[in-house]
Amino acid sequence: MATGELVATTGIAQHGASRLPSVDVDSFNIEMKDEDGFLGDRASKSAFRDILERWRKPLRKTGEDPFGKEPSEEISKKTLDAILVGDDTEASAVVHSAIEEFAQELAQVTRRFLKTKAWAKTERIVVGGGFRDSRLGELAIARTEIILKSEDFKIDMLPIRHHPDEAGLLGALHLAPSWIFEAHDSILAVDIGGTNIRCGVVTTNWKKAKDLSKASVWKSELWRHADDEPTREGAVKRLAKMLKGLIAQAEEEGFKLAPFIGIACPGVINEDGSIEKGAQNLPGNWESSKFNLPASLIEGIPQIGEHDTAILMHNDGVVQGLSEVPFMQDVERWGVLTIGTGLGNARFTNRRKDGGNGKDRDSTENGKEASKKKGKNDNKNDKE
């Protein structure tokens, strides 16, 4: 790894910061529109289901729909993946057709991003979110890359290497300044979504790899808040309770837990920890000027161990992308797209010491081929 060329900031950054320990966040949560609405909606999970439904309609007219009467939005990714390699050629053809059309849409959206000033000269894009966690997602990403390269865009596109659920927690490590890791071996991380809230203890394994490439999620808890429909205050209390439980377990296990909580949250995050917009799917009004999640959590968890709690919150797409920092050191400018309810996005520029040329092509841990190989192995392990 090109760890000697990384630059680290010395203090805790502000919420939603553009300057983080090893990258500059050039942009995040860009919302582009066309005549039909938000452009990102054309490359979301629901957009793929709509496309799949359109390809099924002609078959229904002749009574030959291989999926029967099951609604497109209820067919699991696992089922669709199995169909891709199954013996039902007609069903497989339908799924392949949907993948191709979705890839065309994703290419169109990506093309628009690449033409913006913030995304200029992007060399690589990693794609995360729940859609990535499937064979059909991987095929759509690969097909999108081919489409863009056929149009002379010099861009690599590959699935994010970690499972999307873990990437949102692992990325929180890269919100913290490196000096924290000298005395502690783990942090608390929170990934907030429109359906779930996930908390975890993330171990740094810093002694094995100071670039945090060996970090892992030791333990995590998931709460489907959408099922319970809590109030905003109820959600914060439940979150604090989950974190306290993880603190107790980590201490019992002998971890040296840092007094730091990294939070990934949808929307535009202001410097003071308030949310400007984009949190409409969260329980209650999180965009209120009277609500501040980091401040509320500090009230509930004022200390971790013997030290005052520090909290840093950033956009969820940014944090998921940050999980790739150790593996992006062979490029200068890279971005992340997260395909979920909408299309999350962030663009990064790696920061290095003077004299660093920004390339590390000889590193076997880095680069597109290593990333693709690792991603495939991770996906295989997930299925096992």
Coordinates of C-alpha atoms in Angstrom, one line a residue:
M1 CA 0.0 0.0 0.0
A2 CA 1.1 3.6 -0.6
T3 CA 0.7 4.3 3.1
G4 CA 3.7 6.6 3.2
E5 CA 2.1 9.0 0.9
L6 CA -1.2 9.4 2.8
V7 CA -1.8 12.7 4.6
A8 CA -3.7 12.7 7.9
T9 CA -5.5 15.7 9.5
T10 CA -4.7 16.3 13.2
G11 CA -8.1 17.0 14.7
I12 CA -11.7 15.9 14.5
A13 CA -13.3 17.2 11.3
Q14 CA -16.6 19.0 11.2
H15 CA -19.8 17.1 10.3
G16 CA -20.2 16.7 6.6
A17 CA -16.6 17.9 6.1
S18 CA -15.0 18.3 2.7
R19 CA -11.6 17.6 4.1
L20 CA -11.1 14.2 5.8
P21 CA -8.0 12.4 7.1
S22 CA -7.0 10.9 3.7
V23 CA -9.3 12.4 1.1
D24 CA -11.0 15.5 0.0
V25 CA -14.7 15.1 -0.6
D26 CA -15.2 17.0 -3.8
S27 CA -19.0 16.6 -3.8
F28 CA -21.7 14.4 -2.4
N29 CA -25.5 13.9 -2.7
I30 CA -25.7 15.8 -6.1
E31 CA -29.3 15.9 -7.2
M32 CA -29.5 16.3 -11.0
K33 CA -32.9 16.5 -12.8
D34 CA -34.2 16.0 -16.3
E35 CA -37.7 16.4 -17.8
D36 CA -38.9 13.3 -15.9
G37 CA -37.6 14.3 -12.4
F38 CA -34.5 13.3 -10.5
L39 CA -32.0 11.6 -12.7
G40 CA -30.8 9.2 -10.0
D41 CA -34.3 7.7 -9.8
R42 CA -33.6 6.1 -13.2
A43 CA -30.8 4.0 -11.7
S44 CA -32.4 2.9 -8.4
K45 CA -33.5 -0.5 -7.1
S46 CA -37.1 0.3 -7.9
A47 CA -36.1 1.4 -11.4
F48 CA -34.7 -2.0 -12.1
R49 CA -38.0 -3.6 -10.9
D50 CA -40.0 -1.3 -13.2
I51 CA -37.8 -2.4 -16.1
L52 CA -38.2 -6.0 -15.2
E53 CA -41.9 -5.5 -15.1
R54 CA -41.9 -3.9 -18.6
W55 CA -40.1 -6.9 -20.1
R56 CA -42.6 -9.3 -18.5
K57 CA -45.7 -7.5 -19.9
P58 CA -45.4 -8.8 -23.6
L59 CA -45.1 -12.4 -22.3
R60 CA -48.2 -12.0 -20.0
K61 CA -50.3 -11.2 -23.1
T62 CA -49.6 -14.6 -24.5
G63 CA -49.8 -16.3 -21.1
E64 CA -46.1 -17.3 -21.2
D65 CA -44.7 -15.2 -18.3
P66 CA -42.1 -17.5 -16.8
F67 CA -42.4 -15.7 -13.4
G68 CA -46.2 -16.5 -13.2
K69 CA -48.2 -14.0 -11.2
E70 CA -45.5 -13.0 -8.7
P71 CA -45.1 -9.2 -8.6
S72 CA -41.7 -8.0 -10.0
E73 CA -41.0 -6.0 -6.8
E74 CA -41.4 -9.2 -4.7
I75 CA -39.0 -11.5 -6.6
S76 CA -35.8 -11.7 -4.5
K77 CA -32.4 -11.0 -5.8
K78 CA -31.4 -14.5 -4.9
T79 CA -34.2 -15.9 -7.2
L80 CA -33.1 -13.6 -10.1
D81 CA -29.5 -14.7 -9.6
A82 CA -30.5 -18.3 -9.8
I83 CA -32.5 -17.7 -13.0
L84 CA -29.4 -16.2 -14.7
V85 CA -27.7 -19.6 -14.5
G86 CA -30.7 -21.8 -14.6
D87 CA -32.2 -24.0 -17.3
D88 CA -35.2 -21.7 -18.1
T89 CA -33.8 -19.8 -21.0
E90 CA -36.8 -17.6 -21.5
A91 CA -36.8 -16.5 -17.8
S92 CA -33.0 -15.9 -18.1
A93 CA -33.5 -13.9 -21.2
V94 CA -36.0 -11.6 -19.5
V95 CA -33.6 -11.0 -16.6
H96 CA -30.7 -10.4 -19.0
S97 CA -32.9 -7.9 -21.0
A98 CA -33.7 -6.0 -17.8
I99 CA -30.0 -5.9 -16.8
E100 CA -29.1 -4.5 -20.2
E101 CA -31.8 -1.8 -20.1
F102 CA -30.8 -0.9 -16.5
A103 CA -27.1 -0.7 -17.5
Q104 CA -28.1 1.7 -20.3
E105 CA -29.9 3.9 -17.7
L106 CA -27.0 3.7 -15.2
A107 CA -24.6 4.6 -18.0
Q108 CA -26.7 7.6 -18.9
V109 CA -26.7 8.8 -15.3
T110 CA -23.0 8.2 -14.8
R111 CA -22.3 10.1 -18.0
R112 CA -24.0 13.1 -16.6
F113 CA -22.0 12.9 -13.4
L114 CA -18.7 12.6 -15.3
K115 CA -19.6 15.8 -17.2
T116 CA -20.0 17.9 -14.1
K117 CA -17.1 20.0 -12.8
A118 CA -17.0 18.1 -9.5
W119 CA -16.6 14.7 -11.2
A120 CA -14.1 15.8 -13.9
K121 CA -11.2 13.5 -14.4
T122 CA -12.7 10.7 -12.3
E123 CA -10.7 7.5 -12.9
R124 CA -12.7 4.9 -11.1
I125 CA -16.2 4.5 -9.7
V126 CA -17.1 1.9 -7.1
V127 CA -20.8 0.9 -6.9
G128 CA -22.4 0.0 -3.6
G129 CA -25.8 -0.2 -2.1
G130 CA -28.1 -3.2 -1.8
F131 CA -28.4 -3.7 -5.6
R132 CA -24.6 -4.4 -5.8
D133 CA -25.1 -7.4 -3.5
S134 CA -26.2 -9.8 -6.3
R135 CA -25.0 -11.3 -9.5
L136 CA -27.4 -9.3 -11.5
G137 CA -26.0 -6.1 -9.9
E138 CA -22.5 -7.1 -10.8
L139 CA -23.4 -7.8 -14.4
A140 CA -25.2 -4.4 -14.6
I141 CA -22.1 -2.7 -13.3
A142 CA -19.8 -4.5 -15.7
R143 CA -22.1 -3.8 -18.6
T144 CA -22.2 -0.1 -17.7
E145 CA -18.4 0.1 -17.7
I146 CA -18.4 -1.5 -21.2
I147 CA -21.0 1.0 -22.5
L148 CA -19.0 4.0 -21.2
K149 CA -15.7 2.7 -22.5
S150 CA -17.2 2.2 -25.9
E151 CA -18.0 6.0 -25.8
D152 CA -14.3 6.7 -24.9
F153 CA -14.9 7.4 -21.3
K154 CA -11.7 6.4 -19.5
I155 CA -13.4 5.0 -16.4
D156 CA -13.3 1.8 -14.4
M157 CA -16.5 0.7 -12.7
L158 CA -16.5 -2.1 -10.1
P159 CA -18.6 -3.4 -7.2
I160 CA -17.7 -2.1 -3.8
R161 CA -15.6 -4.9 -2.2
H162 CA -17.2 -5.2 1.2
H163 CA -20.8 -6.2 1.7
P164 CA -22.8 -3.0 1.5
D165 CA -24.1 -3.5 5.1
E166 CA -20.5 -3.7 6.4
A167 CA -19.1 -1.0 4.0
G168 CA -21.3 1.6 5.7
L169 CA -19.7 0.8 9.1
L170 CA -16.1 0.3 7.9
G171 CA -16.1 3.6 6.2
A172 CA -16.7 5.4 9.5
L173 CA -13.0 4.6 10.4
H174 CA -11.9 7.0 7.8
L175 CA -13.8 9.8 9.5
A176 CA -11.5 9.6 12.5
P177 CA -8.0 11.1 12.6
S178 CA -5.2 8.4 12.6
W179 CA -3.9 9.3 16.1
I180 CA -7.0 7.8 17.6
F181 CA -5.8 4.4 16.4
E182 CA -2.5 4.5 18.3
A183 CA -4.2 4.0 21.7
H184 CA -7.5 2.3 20.6
D185 CA -8.3 -0.8 18.5
S186 CA -11.9 -0.2 17.7
I187 CA -14.7 2.4 17.2
L188 CA -18.4 2.5 17.2
A189 CA -20.1 3.0 13.8
V190 CA -23.7 3.8 12.9
D191 CA -25.3 3.4 9.4
I192 CA -28.8 5.0 9.2
G193 CA -31.1 4.2 6.4
G194 CA -34.8 4.8 5.5
T195 CA -35.7 1.2 6.6
N196 CA -32.9 0.1 8.9
I197 CA -30.5 1.4 11.5
R198 CA -27.3 -0.6 11.9
C199 CA -24.7 -0.2 14.6
G200 CA -21.4 -2.0 15.0
V201 CA -18.1 -2.3 16.6
V202 CA -15.4 -1.9 14.0
T203 CA -11.9 -3.2 14.8
T204 CA -9.0 -1.4 13.1
N205 CA -6.4 -4.1 13.0
W206 CA -4.1 -1.1 12.8
K207 CA -1.0 -3.1 13.8
K208 CA -1.5 -5.4 10.8
A209 CA -2.2 -2.6 8.3
K210 CA -2.0 1.1 9.2
D211 CA -4.0 2.0 6.0
L212 CA -7.0 0.2 7.7
S213 CA -7.2 -2.3 4.8
K214 CA -7.5 -5.1 7.4
A215 CA -10.3 -3.5 9.4
S216 CA -13.4 -5.6 10.1
V217 CA -16.8 -5.5 11.7
W218 CA -16.5 -7.4 15.0
K219 CA -20.2 -7.2 15.9
S220 CA -23.3 -5.4 14.6
E221 CA -26.9 -5.0 15.5
L222 CA -29.8 -4.2 13.1
W223 CA -33.1 -2.5 13.8
R224 CA -35.8 -2.3 11.1
H225 CA -37.3 1.0 12.4
A226 CA -39.7 1.1 9.4
D227 CA -41.5 -1.9 11.0
D228 CA -41.9 -0.1 14.3
E229 CA -42.7 3.4 13.0
P230 CA -41.1 5.1 16.0
T231 CA -41.1 8.9 16.8
R232 CA -37.8 10.7 16.1
E233 CA -37.1 10.8 19.9
G234 CA -37.9 7.2 20.2
A235 CA -35.5 6.3 17.4
V236 CA -32.7 8.3 19.1
K237 CA -33.4 6.5 22.4
R238 CA -33.3 3.1 20.7
L239 CA -30.1 4.0 18.9
A240 CA -28.4 5.1 22.1
K241 CA -29.5 1.9 23.8
M242 CA -28.1 -0.2 21.0
L243 CA -24.8 1.7 21.2
K244 CA -24.6 1.3 25.0
G245 CA -25.1 -2.5 24.6
L246 CA -22.3 -2.7 22.1
I247 CA -20.0 -0.6 24.4
A248 CA -20.6 -3.1 27.2
Q249 CA -19.9 -6.1 25.0
A250 CA -16.8 -4.5 23.6
E251 CA -15.5 -3.7 27.1
E252 CA -16.3 -7.2 28.3
E253 CA -14.4 -8.7 25.3
G254 CA -11.4 -6.5 26.2
F255 CA -11.4 -4.1 23.3
K256 CA -9.8 -0.7 23.7
L257 CA -12.8 1.2 22.3
A258 CA -12.1 4.7 21.1
P259 CA -14.3 7.5 22.5
F260 CA -15.5 8.1 18.9
I261 CA -18.7 7.4 17.0
G262 CA -18.8 7.7 13.2
I263 CA -22.3 8.1 11.7
A264 CA -23.5 7.6 8.2
C265 CA -26.8 9.3 7.5
P266 CA -28.8 10.2 4.4
G267 CA -29.0 13.7 3.2
V268 CA -26.9 16.9 3.1
I269 CA -25.1 17.1 6.5
N270 CA -24.3 20.6 7.8
E271 CA -21.2 21.5 9.8
D272 CA -23.1 21.7 13.1
G273 CA -24.6 18.2 12.6
S274 CA -28.0 19.3 11.4
I275 CA -29.5 17.8 8.2
E276 CA -30.4 20.3 5.5
K277 CA -32.3 18.0 3.2
G278 CA -32.6 14.4 2.1
A279 CA -33.7 12.7 5.3
Q280 CA -37.4 12.5 4.4
N281 CA -37.4 8.7 4.8
L282 CA -36.2 8.7 8.4
P283 CA -38.7 8.5 11.3
G284 CA -40.0 11.9 12.2
N285 CA -38.6 15.3 11.1
W286 CA -34.8 14.9 11.0
E287 CA -34.5 18.1 9.0
S288 CA -35.8 20.3 11.8
S289 CA -33.6 23.2 12.9
K290 CA -34.4 22.0 16.5
F291 CA -33.0 18.5 16.0
N292 CA -29.3 17.5 16.0
L293 CA -28.5 13.8 16.1
P294 CA -24.9 14.1 17.2
A295 CA -25.8 16.4 20.1
S296 CA -28.7 14.2 21.1
L297 CA -26.4 11.1 21.2
I298 CA -23.8 12.8 23.3
E299 CA -26.4 13.6 25.8
G300 CA -27.2 9.9 26.0
I301 CA -23.6 8.7 25.8
P302 CA -21.5 11.5 27.2
Q303 CA -18.4 9.3 27.8
I304 CA -16.9 6.1 26.4
G305 CA -14.5 4.6 28.8
E306 CA -12.9 7.5 30.7
H307 CA -13.1 10.0 27.8
D308 CA -15.6 12.4 26.5
T309 CA -17.4 11.1 23.4
A310 CA -16.6 12.6 20.0
I311 CA -19.1 12.1 17.2
L312 CA -18.7 12.8 13.5
M313 CA -21.6 12.4 11.0
H314 CA -21.4 12.4 7.2
N315 CA -23.6 11.5 4.3
D316 CA -24.2 7.7 4.0
G317 CA -22.9 7.5 0.4
V318 CA -19.7 9.3 1.4
V319 CA -19.1 6.9 4.3
Q320 CA -19.8 3.8 2.3
G321 CA -17.3 5.0 -0.3
L322 CA -14.7 5.7 2.4
S323 CA -14.5 2.0 3.0
E324 CA -12.6 1.8 -0.3
V325 CA -9.9 4.3 0.6
P326 CA -7.1 1.8 1.3
F327 CA -7.8 0.2 -2.1
M328 CA -8.0 3.4 -4.2
Q329 CA -4.4 4.5 -3.8
D330 CA -3.4 3.7 -7.4
V331 CA -5.7 6.5 -8.6
E332 CA -6.1 10.2 -7.8
R333 CA -9.8 10.8 -8.3
W334 CA -12.5 8.3 -7.7
G335 CA -16.2 8.2 -6.9
V336 CA -18.9 6.1 -5.4
L337 CA -22.5 5.4 -6.5
T338 CA -24.8 3.6 -4.2
I339 CA -27.9 2.0 -5.8
G340 CA -30.7 1.8 -3.2
T341 CA -33.9 3.6 -2.7
G342 CA -32.3 6.4 -4.7
L343 CA -28.8 6.9 -6.1
G344 CA -26.3 8.0 -3.6
N345 CA -23.1 9.6 -4.9
A346 CA -19.8 11.1 -3.8
R347 CA -16.5 12.0 -5.5
F348 CA -13.1 11.9 -3.8
T349 CA -9.6 13.1 -4.4
N350 CA -6.8 11.3 -2.5
R351 CA -4.4 13.6 -0.6
R352 CA -0.7 12.8 -0.5
K353 CA 2.5 14.4 0.7
D354 CA 4.4 16.7 -1.6
G355 CA 6.4 14.6 -4.1
G356 CA 3.9 11.8 -4.2
N357 CA 3.0 10.9 -7.8
G358 CA -0.3 9.4 -6.9
K359 CA 0.3 6.1 -8.5
D360 CA 1.1 2.7 -7.0
R361 CA 0.5 0.4 -10.0
D362 CA 2.9 -2.2 -8.6
S363 CA 1.0 -2.9 -5.4
T364 CA -0.8 -6.2 -5.6
E365 CA -3.3 -5.1 -3.0
N366 CA -4.5 -2.2 -5.1
G367 CA -5.9 -1.7 -8.6
K368 CA -8.9 -2.7 -10.5
E369 CA -8.0 -6.3 -11.0
A370 CA -7.3 -6.9 -7.3
S371 CA -10.5 -5.1 -6.5
K372 CA -12.6 -7.2 -8.8
K373 CA -11.0 -10.4 -7.6
K374 CA -11.6 -9.5 -4.0
G375 CA -15.2 -8.4 -4.7
K376 CA -16.0 -11.7 -6.3
N377 CA -14.5 -13.6 -3.4
D378 CA -16.5 -11.6 -0.9
N379 CA -19.7 -12.1 -2.8
K380 CA -19.0 -15.9 -2.9
N381 CA -18.4 -15.9 0.8
D382 CA -21.5 -14.0 1.5
K383 CA -23.6 -16.5 -0.4
E384 CA -21.9 -19.4 1.4

